XYZ file of C-alpha atoms in Angstrom:
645
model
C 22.865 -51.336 -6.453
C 22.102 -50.136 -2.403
C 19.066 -48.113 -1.759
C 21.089 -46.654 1.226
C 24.120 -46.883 3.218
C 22.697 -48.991 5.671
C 21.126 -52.040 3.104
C 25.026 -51.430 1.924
C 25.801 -52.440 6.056
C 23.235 -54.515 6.485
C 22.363 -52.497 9.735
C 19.391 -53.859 11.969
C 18.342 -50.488 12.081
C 17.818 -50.718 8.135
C 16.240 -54.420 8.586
C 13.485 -52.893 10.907
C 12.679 -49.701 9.070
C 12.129 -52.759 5.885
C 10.218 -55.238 8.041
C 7.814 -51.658 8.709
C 7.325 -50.665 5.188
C 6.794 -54.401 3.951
C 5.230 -55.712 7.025
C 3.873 -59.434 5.362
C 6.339 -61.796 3.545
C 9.495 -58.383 4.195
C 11.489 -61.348 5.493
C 11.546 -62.915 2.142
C 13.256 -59.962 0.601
C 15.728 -59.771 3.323
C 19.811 -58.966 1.314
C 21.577 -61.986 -0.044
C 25.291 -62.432 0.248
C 27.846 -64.106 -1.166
C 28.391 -66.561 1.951
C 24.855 -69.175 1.282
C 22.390 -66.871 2.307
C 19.100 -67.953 -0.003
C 17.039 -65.394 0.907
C 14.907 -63.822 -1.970
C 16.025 -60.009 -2.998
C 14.172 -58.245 -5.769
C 17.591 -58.724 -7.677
C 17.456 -62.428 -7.079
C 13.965 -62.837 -8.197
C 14.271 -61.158 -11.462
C 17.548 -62.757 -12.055
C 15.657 -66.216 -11.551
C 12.541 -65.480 -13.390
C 14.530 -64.011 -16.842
C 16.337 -67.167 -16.616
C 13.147 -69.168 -16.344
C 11.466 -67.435 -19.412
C 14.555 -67.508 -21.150
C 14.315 -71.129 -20.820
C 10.727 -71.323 -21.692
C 11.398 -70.053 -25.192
C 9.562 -66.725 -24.677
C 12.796 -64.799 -24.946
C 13.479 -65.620 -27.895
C 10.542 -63.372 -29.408
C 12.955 -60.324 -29.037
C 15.296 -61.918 -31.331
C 13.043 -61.290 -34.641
C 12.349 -58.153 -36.060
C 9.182 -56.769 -36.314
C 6.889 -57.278 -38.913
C 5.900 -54.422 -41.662
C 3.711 -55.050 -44.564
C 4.343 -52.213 -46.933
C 1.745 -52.196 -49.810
C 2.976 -50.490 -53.225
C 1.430 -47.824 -55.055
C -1.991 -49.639 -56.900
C -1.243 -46.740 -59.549
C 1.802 -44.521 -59.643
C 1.913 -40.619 -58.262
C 2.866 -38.661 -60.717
C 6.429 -37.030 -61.043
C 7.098 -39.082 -57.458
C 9.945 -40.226 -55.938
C 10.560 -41.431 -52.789
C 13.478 -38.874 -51.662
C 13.192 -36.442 -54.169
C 11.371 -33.266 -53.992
C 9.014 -31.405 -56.103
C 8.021 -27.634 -56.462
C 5.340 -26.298 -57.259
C 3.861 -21.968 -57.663
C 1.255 -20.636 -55.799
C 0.145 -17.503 -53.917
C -0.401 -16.674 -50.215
C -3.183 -14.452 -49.813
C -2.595 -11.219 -47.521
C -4.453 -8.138 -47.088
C -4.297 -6.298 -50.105
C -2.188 -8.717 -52.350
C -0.355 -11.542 -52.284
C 2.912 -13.433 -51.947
C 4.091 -15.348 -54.586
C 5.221 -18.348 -53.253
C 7.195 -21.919 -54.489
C 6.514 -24.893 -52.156
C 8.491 -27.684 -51.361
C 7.286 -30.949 -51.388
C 8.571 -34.364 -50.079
C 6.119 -37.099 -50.523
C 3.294 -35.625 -51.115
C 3.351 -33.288 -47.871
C 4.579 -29.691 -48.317
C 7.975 -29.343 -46.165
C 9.020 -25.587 -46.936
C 8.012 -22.123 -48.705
C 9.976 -20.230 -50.465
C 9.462 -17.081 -52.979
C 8.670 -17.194 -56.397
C 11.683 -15.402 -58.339
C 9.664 -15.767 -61.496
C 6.535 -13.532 -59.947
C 6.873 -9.834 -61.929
C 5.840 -8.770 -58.416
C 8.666 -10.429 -56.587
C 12.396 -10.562 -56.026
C 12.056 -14.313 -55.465
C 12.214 -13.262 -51.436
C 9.409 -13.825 -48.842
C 9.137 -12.495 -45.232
C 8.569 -14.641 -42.086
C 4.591 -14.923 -41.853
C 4.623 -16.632 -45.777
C 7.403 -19.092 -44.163
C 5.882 -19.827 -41.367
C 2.424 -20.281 -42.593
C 3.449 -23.911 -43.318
C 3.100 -24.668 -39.648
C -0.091 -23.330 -39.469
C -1.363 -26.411 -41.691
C 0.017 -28.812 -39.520
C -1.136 -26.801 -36.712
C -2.036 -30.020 -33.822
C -4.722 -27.496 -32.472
C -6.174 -26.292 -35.707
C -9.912 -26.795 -36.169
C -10.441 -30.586 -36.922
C -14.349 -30.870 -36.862
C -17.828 -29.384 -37.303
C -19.336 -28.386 -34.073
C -23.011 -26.743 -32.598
C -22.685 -25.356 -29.515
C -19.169 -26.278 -28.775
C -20.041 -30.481 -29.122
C -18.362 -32.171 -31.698
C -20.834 -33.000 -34.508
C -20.894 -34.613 -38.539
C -20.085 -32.864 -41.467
C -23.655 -34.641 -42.481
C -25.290 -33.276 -39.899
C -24.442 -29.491 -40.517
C -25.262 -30.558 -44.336
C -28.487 -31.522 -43.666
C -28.816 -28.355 -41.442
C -27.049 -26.110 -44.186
C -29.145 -27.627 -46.826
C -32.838 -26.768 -44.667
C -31.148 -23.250 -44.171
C -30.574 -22.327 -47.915
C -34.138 -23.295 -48.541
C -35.549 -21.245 -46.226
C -32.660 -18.121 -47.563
C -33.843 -18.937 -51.325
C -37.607 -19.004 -50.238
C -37.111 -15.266 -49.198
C -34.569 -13.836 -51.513
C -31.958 -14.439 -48.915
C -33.724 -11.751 -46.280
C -31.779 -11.385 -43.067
C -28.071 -12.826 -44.343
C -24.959 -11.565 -43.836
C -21.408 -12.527 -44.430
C -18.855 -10.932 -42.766
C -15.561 -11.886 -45.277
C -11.951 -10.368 -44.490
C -10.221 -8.284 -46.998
C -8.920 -10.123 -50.496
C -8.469 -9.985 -54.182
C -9.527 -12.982 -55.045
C -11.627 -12.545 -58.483
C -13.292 -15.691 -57.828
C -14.651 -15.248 -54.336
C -15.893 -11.714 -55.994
C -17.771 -13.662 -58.656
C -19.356 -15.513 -55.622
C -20.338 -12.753 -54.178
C -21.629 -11.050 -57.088
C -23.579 -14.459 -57.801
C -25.132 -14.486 -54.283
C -26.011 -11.037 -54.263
C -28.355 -11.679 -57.370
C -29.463 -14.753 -56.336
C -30.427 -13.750 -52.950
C -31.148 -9.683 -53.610
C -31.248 -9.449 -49.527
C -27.831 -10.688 -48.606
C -25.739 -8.308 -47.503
C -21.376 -8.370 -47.317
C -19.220 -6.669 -44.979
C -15.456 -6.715 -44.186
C -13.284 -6.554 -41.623
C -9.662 -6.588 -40.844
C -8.199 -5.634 -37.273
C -5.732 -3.808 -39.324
C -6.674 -2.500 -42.356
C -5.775 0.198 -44.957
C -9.425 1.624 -44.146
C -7.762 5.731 -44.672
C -6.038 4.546 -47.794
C -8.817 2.993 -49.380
C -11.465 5.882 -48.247
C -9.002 8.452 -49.383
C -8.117 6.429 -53.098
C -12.099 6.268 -53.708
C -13.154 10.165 -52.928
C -10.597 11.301 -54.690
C -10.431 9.163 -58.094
C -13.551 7.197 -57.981
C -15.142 3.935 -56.512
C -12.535 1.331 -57.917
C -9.665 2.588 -57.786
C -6.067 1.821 -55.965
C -2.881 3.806 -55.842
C 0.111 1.063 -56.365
C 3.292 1.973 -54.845
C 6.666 1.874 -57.001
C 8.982 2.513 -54.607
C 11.546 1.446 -57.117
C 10.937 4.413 -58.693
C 11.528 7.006 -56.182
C 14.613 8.678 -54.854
C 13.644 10.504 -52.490
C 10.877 9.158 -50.078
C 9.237 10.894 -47.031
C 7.381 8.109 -44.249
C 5.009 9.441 -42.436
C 4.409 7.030 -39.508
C 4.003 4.412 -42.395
C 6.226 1.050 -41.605
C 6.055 0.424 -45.187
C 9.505 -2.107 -44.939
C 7.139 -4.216 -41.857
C 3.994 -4.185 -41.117
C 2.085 -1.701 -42.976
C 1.668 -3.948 -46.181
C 1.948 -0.874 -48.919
C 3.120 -3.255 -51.833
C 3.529 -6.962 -52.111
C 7.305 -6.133 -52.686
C 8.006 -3.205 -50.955
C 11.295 -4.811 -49.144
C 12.724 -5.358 -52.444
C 11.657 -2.569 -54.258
C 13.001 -0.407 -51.808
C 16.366 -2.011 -51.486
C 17.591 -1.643 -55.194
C 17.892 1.870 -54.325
C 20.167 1.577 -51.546
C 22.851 0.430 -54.202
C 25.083 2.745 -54.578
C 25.892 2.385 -58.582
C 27.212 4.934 -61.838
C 29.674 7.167 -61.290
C 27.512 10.118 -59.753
C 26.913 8.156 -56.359
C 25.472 10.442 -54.456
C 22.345 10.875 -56.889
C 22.113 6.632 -57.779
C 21.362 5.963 -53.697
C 17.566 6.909 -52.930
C 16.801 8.888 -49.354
C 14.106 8.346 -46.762
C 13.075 10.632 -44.357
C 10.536 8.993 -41.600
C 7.884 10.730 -38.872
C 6.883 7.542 -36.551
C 5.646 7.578 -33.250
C 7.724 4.528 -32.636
C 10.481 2.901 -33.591
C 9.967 0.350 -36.792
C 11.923 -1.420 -39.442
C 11.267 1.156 -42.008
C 12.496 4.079 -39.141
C 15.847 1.611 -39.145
C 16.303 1.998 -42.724
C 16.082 5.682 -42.608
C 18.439 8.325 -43.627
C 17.086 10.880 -41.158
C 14.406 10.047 -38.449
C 12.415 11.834 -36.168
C 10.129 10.949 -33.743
C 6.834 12.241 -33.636
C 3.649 11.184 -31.551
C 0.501 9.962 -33.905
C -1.680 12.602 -32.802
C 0.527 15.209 -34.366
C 1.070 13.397 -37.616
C -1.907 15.144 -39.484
C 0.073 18.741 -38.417
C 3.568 17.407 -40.209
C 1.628 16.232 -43.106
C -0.114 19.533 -43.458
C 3.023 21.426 -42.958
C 5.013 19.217 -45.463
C 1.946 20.250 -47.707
C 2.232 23.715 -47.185
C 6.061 23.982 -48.035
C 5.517 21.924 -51.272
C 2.200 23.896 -52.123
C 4.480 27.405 -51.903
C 7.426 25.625 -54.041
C 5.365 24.485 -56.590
C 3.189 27.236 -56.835
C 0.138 24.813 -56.033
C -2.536 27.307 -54.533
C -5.326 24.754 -54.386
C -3.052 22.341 -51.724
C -1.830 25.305 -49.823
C -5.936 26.097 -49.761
C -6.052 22.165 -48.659
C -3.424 22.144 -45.899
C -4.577 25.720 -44.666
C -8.038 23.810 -43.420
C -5.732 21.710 -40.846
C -6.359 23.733 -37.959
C -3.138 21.647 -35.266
C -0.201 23.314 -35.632
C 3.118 21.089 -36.420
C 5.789 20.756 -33.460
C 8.810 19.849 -35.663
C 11.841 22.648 -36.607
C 10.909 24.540 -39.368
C 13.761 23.687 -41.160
C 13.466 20.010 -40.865
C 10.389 20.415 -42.560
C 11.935 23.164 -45.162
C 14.765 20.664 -46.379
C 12.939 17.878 -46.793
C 10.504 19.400 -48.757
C 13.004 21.025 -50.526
C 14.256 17.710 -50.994
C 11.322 16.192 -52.328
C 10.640 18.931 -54.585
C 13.767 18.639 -56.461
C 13.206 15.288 -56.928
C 9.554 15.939 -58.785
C 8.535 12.363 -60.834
C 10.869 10.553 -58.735
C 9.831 11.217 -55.210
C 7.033 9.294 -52.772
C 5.139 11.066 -49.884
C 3.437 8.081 -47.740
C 1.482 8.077 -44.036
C 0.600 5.692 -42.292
C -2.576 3.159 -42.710
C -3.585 3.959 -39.044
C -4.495 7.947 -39.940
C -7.454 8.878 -41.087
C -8.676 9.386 -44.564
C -7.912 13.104 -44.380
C -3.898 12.625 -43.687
C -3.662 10.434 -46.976
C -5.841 13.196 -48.884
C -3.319 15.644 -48.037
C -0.654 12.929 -49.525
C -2.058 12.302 -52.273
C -2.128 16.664 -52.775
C 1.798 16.443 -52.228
C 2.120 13.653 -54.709
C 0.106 15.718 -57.608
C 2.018 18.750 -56.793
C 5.316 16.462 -57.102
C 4.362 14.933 -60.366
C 4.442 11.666 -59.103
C 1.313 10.158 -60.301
C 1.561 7.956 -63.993
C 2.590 5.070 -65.558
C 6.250 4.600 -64.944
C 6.510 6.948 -61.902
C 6.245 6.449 -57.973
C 2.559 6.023 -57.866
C 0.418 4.790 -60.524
C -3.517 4.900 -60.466
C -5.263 1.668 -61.886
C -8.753 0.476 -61.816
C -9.824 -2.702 -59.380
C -13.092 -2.868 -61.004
C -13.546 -3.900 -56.838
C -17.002 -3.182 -55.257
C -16.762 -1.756 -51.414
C -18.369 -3.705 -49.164
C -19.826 -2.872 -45.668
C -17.657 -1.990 -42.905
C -18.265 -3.978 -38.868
C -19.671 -0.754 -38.060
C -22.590 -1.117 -40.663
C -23.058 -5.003 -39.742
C -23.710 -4.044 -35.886
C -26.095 -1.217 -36.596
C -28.126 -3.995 -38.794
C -27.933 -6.595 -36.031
C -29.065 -3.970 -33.553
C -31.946 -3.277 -35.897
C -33.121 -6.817 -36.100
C -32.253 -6.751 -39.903
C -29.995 -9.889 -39.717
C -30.955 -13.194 -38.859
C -27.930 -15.434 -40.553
C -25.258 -14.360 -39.994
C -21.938 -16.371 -41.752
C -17.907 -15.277 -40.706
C -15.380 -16.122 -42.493
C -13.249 -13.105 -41.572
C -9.751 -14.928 -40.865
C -9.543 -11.778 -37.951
C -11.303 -12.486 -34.736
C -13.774 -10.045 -34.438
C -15.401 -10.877 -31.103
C -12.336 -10.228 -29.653
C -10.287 -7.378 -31.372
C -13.041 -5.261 -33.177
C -13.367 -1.876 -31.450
C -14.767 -2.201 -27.551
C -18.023 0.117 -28.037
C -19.303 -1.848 -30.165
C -20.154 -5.058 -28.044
C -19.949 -7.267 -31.345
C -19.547 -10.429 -28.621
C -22.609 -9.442 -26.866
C -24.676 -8.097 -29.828
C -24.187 -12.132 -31.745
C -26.955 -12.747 -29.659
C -29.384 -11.370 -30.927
C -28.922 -13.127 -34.291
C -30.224 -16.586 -34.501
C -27.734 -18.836 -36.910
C -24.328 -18.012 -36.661
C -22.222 -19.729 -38.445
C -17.975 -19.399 -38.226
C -16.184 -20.876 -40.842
C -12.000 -20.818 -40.372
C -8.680 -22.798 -39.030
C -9.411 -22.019 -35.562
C -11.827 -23.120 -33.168
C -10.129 -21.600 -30.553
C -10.961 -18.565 -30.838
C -13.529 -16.207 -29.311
C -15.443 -15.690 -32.219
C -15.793 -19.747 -32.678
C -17.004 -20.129 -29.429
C -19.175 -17.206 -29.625
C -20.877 -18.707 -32.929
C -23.770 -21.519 -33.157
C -22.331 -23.427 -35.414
C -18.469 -23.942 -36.529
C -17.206 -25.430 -39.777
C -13.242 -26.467 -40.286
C -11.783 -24.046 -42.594
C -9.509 -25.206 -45.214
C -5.681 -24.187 -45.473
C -4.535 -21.706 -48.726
C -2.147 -24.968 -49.347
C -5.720 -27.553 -49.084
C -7.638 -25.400 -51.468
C -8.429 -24.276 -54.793
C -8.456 -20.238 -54.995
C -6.652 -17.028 -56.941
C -5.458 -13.894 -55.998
C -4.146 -10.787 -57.336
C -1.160 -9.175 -56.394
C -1.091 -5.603 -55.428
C 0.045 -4.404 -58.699
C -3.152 -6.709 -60.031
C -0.753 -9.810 -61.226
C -2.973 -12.575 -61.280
C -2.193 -15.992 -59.451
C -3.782 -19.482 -59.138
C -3.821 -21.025 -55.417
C -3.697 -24.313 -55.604
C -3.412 -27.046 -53.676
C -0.297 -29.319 -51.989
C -2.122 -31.425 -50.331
C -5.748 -32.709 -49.935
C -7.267 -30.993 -46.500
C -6.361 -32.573 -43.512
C -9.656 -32.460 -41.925
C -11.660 -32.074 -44.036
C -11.563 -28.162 -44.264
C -13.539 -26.228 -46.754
C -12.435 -23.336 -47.903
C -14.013 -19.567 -48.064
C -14.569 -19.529 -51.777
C -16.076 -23.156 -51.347
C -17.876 -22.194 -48.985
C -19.875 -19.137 -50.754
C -20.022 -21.525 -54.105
C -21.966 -23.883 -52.040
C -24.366 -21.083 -51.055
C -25.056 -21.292 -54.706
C -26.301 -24.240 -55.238
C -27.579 -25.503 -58.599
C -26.768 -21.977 -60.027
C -24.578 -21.863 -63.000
C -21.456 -20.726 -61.784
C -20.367 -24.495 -60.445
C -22.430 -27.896 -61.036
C -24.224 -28.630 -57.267
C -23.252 -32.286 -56.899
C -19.742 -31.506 -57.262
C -17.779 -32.225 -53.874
C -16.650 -28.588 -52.541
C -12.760 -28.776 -53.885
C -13.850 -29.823 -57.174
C -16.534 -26.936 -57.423
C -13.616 -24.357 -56.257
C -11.442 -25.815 -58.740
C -14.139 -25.305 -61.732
C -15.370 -21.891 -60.229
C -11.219 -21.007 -60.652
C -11.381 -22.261 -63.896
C -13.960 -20.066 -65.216
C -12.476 -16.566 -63.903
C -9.499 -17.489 -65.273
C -10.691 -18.266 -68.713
C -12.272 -14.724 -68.512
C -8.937 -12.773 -67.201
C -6.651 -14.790 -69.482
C -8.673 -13.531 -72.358
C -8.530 -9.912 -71.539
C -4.539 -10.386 -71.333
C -4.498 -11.451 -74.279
C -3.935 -15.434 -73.915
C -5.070 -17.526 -77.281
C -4.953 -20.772 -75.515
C -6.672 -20.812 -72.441
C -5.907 -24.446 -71.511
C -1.821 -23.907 -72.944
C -2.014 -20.671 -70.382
C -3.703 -22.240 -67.926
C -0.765 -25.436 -67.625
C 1.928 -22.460 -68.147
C 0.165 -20.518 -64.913
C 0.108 -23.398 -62.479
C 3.607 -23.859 -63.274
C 5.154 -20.180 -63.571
C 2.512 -18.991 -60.549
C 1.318 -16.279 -62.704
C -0.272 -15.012 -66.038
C 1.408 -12.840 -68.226
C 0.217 -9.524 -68.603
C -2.187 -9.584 -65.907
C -1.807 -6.570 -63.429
C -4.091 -4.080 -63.571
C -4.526 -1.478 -66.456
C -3.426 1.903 -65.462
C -5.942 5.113 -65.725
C -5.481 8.435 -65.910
C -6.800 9.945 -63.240
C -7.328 13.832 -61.364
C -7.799 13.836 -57.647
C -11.393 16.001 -56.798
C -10.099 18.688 -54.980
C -13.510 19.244 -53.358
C -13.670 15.590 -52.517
C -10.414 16.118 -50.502
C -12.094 19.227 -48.856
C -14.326 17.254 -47.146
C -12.312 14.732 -45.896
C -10.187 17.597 -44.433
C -13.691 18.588 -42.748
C -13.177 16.674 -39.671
C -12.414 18.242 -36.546
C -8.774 17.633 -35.754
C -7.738 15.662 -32.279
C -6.696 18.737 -29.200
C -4.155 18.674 -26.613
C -6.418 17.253 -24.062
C -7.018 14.151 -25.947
C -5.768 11.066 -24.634
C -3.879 9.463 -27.069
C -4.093 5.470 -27.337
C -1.858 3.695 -30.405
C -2.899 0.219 -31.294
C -0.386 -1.430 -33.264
C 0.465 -4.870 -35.367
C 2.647 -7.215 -33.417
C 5.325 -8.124 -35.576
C 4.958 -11.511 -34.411
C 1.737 -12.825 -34.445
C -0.173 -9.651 -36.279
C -3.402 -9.256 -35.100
C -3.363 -12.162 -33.294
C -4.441 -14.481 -35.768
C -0.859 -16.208 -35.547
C -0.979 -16.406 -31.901
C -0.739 -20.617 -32.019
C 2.173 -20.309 -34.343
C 5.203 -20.978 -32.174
C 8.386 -20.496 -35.141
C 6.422 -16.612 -34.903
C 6.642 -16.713 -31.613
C 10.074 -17.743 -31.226
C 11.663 -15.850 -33.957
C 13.954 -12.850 -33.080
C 12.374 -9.284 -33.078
C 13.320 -7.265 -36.207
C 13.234 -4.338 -33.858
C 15.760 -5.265 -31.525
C 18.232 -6.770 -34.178
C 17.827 -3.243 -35.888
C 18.311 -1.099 -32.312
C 21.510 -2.996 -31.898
C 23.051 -2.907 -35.608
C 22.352 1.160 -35.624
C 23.531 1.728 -32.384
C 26.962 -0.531 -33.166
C 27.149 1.918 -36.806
C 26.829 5.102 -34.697
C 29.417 4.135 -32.098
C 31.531 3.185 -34.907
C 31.217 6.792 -36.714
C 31.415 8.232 -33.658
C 35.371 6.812 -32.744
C 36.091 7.623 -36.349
C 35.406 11.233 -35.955
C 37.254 10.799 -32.583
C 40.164 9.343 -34.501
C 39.668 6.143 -33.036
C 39.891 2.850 -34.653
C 36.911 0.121 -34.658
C 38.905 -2.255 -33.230
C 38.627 0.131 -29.709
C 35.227 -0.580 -29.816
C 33.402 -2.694 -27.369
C 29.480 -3.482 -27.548
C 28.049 -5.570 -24.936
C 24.783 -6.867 -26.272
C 22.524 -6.390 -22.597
């Protein structure tokens, strides 16, 4: 090979430009030829010196392979084999519910997630955050060790810190702490908390979620008591009305709305035009559930409260319901949609009574999903074996943000522990300065998978959270089926879970022996709620049901019991009290990425990568229209040309 043309024609040009760049010894590397020229190139020289160490014998050390000492298995894994892959149930936890959920392991590493067909909650499908949660336990930039103050420290020394710090909580009945948790059904962690509370009578719990159901939930308690939850069966409606509720995406209604939903859609039985179900959507922007629907129209947020009111009124004349008319007359904003969109569907619904749904949206305020729950009573939709059935949680509220900043402004909080998996420092609401108003609190301690984040860097102290696939937990579904979380694999970095976490707040109390390590306390504190719940459903043998749980993912007969219940119509009055927005409000719509959701996925790049759900839906209705639109022209689909820009 020739650097240039010129060491190709040996030009004295090229010779002097050498003799400049390698000014001592350049001579020595001057080109050798094929007439006797024994002047050293760089070719030459390693040509020479591989033959000389060729010679020596040292070349001969790439003739051998290299050396691996594999060491067998002192006592055989159970059920594994190199190659072969086992399954095993368990639950996701998400806001509200769960996922049911078979993983995939190779190994003794978890390799892929899958649904749970089995789950009485599930169709055996799963949506993209359950799948992609895998990679979020193998996360490289997941939170690998304790720190203070940003520097890396030992998990000893935060134990010897921790274990100074519950002295001092015990000494005075737990004065001054706070947990801030995120939403979840886990009975267990609510046995924790329930322990802690009586153990130390001045801790205090709060929850937050960036998005929440916080309308819903406020809404479900006025009306039917502290406790209780409205379960969605949208199986059993045929004709549903959205209001700007993205009940198919992001607005997590039911564990299984998705497939719920979709058995209607089949059109079966020889009276077709009854067997398909119909949805009607209001949105203020264009979601997956808007996609599906049979008839949308847009509608800003603002002006959501007004169609819900006027759907109200319509149903409330039809049904001969004075007390919601009386309800919906108090919403002082007057609807912009055609009075006879909102005539037919209502006429719509109506004639559907015990098998229609009326939904809204988790972003509206209590008083919009007051005025629902009015249209669902006057539709007979509320029972055991209809669209919405009313069961008890047995769930104590706990404190919203709000409540926790007021007590930090007040000096009332001096420990303050996070666990919320939501990053509150940076997405709870601006006014209240939660960044700026940690500082006033003296221990802070963040406990989760990220270390990233703001509210980890904002904290004292930070302790590696454990993985729902490294840990020991349960869950209920959102139609109260009870699942065991447990474990693939041991934690990668040493991450301790919530639940393990609390437990260890505990101490020598008897909920979990103290010198247990923290999975093994999880794993007995599991143990005992599930002894408990397995007994109410019924189980004889709790150790048979226990084995028959881990490997089915649930327990039989487990969801919640269904009350009968009567909204408080007075209840709803007051919720209807609040002043309504005007036309000179600005209007500002936060919503859930469909991506990354509040941002807690943001490291996650299969999330980030994966195609839009919007878009894919745009495209596929706008190709259907164009193709009913030539067929009304009399044109055939082959005439039709989409170019995907």
């Amino acid at each position: 090979m020739f650097r240039s043309l010129g060491e190709l024609q040996g030009t004295p040009e090229f010779q002097q430009r050498l003799e400049r760049e390698f000014p001592r010894g350049a001579a020595e590397f001057g080109r050798s030829d094929e007439d006797g020229d024994d002047s050293l190139s760089r070719r030459r020289f390693m040509r020479l010196m591989g033959a000389s160490t060729a010679l020596a014998g040292l070349g001969l050390a790439a003739c051998r392979r290299p050396v691996g000492k594999i060491l067998p298995y002192s006592g055989s894994v159970e059920w594994m084999i190199p190659g072969k892959a086992l399954f095993y149930a368990t639950a996701m936890p998400r806001h509200g519910g769960a996922t049911p959920i078979i993983a995939t392991i190779h190994d003794g590493r978890p390799t892929h997630l899958q649904g749970n067909p089995l789950h009485p909650n599930s169709n055996g499908g799963t949506d993209h955050f359950a799948i992609a949660s895998i990679l979020e336990l193998y996360d490289p930039e997941r939170s690998r060790s304790y720190q203070q103050g940003g520097s890396t420290i030992s998990a000893a020394d935060f134990s010897a810190f921790f274990a100074e710090k519950k002295k001092a909580l015990a000494a005075n009945k737990g004065k001054g702490l706070a947990v801030l948790h995120g939403a979840s059904t886990s009975p267990t962690r609510a046995k924790a908390i329930a322990a802690i509370t009586a153990k130390f009578g001045g801790a205090k719990f709060y929850e937050y979620e960036a998005a929440d159901h916080r309308g819903l939930e406020t809404a479900t308690a006025a009306l039917f008591g502290a406790g209780k939850r409205q379960v969605f069966r949208f199986d059993k409606a045929q004709r549903i009305l959205s209001i700007g509720a993205d009940f198919l995406g992001t607005d997590h209604l039911a564990d299984n709305a998705v497939g719920d939903f979709t058995k209607g859609r089949k059109l079966e039985g020889a009276d077709k035009a009854t067997a398909m179900n119909r949805l009607y959507v209001l949105e203020h922007q264009f979601t997956t559930t808007g996609g599906m629907a049979d008839h949308r129209l847009p509608v800003k947020a603002s002006d959501q409260l007004a169609a819900t009111a006027a759907v109200a009124t319509k149903i409330a004349e039809l049904a001969g319901d004075a007390a919601l008319g009386k309800l919906a007359a108090t919403v002082t904003a007057k609807s912009q949609i055609d009075v006879k969109w909102i005539d037919g569907v209502a006429a719509d619904l109506f004639g559907a009574r015990g098998q229609s749904l009326v939904v809204v949206g988790s972003r509206l305020d209590p008083a919009a999903h007051a005025l629902a729950a009015g249209i669902n009573a006057a539709l007979t939709n509320f029972g055991e074996g209809k669209p919405i059935d009313i069961v008890d949680t047995g769930s104590v509220v706990a404190g919203r943000i709000e409540d926790l900043a007021k007590a930090i402004a007040a000096g009332e909080i001096s420990t303050l522990v996070i666990t919320a998996e939501s990053d509150p420092v940076f997405s709870a609401p601006a006014d209240l300065e939660f960044g700026k108003i940690l500082n006033k609190v003296e221990t802070v301690i963040h406990v989760g998978l990220r270390n990233l984040c703001a509210t980890a860097r904002a904290a004292g102290w930070h302790v590696p959270g454990a993985h729902f696939l490294e840990s020991w937990g349960d869950v209920r579904a959102s139609d109260g089926s009870y699942s065991i979380v447990q474990p693939m694999i041991a934690p990668l970095f040493d991450g301790i879970s919530e639940t393990a976490f609390l437990l260890n707040l505990l101490s020598e109390d008897d909920l979990v022996a103290a010198d247990e390590p923290a999975t093994d306390a999880a794993m007995a504190a599991v143990k005992i709620t599930f002894a408990e719940i397995a007994k109410e459903a019924g189980a004889a043998d709790a150790d048979k049901a226990w084995n028959t749980t881990l490997r089915n993912g649930f327990l039989k007969d487990s969801a919640y019991r269904s009350v009968a219940a009567t909204a408080d119509a007075a209840a709803a009055g007051k919720l209807l009290a609040a002043a309504a927005p005007t036309a000179a409000s600005t209007e500002v719509v936060f919503t859930i990425d469909h991506k990354i959701w509040d941002g807690r996925h943001i490291n996650n790049g299969w999330l980030q990568e994966c195609p839009d759900p919007i878009t894919s839906l745009v495209w596929d209705n706008a190709a259907l229209l164009s193709v009913a639109t030539l067929k009304k022209l009399g044109l055939s689909d082959k005439e039709l040309v989409i170019e995907d820009k």
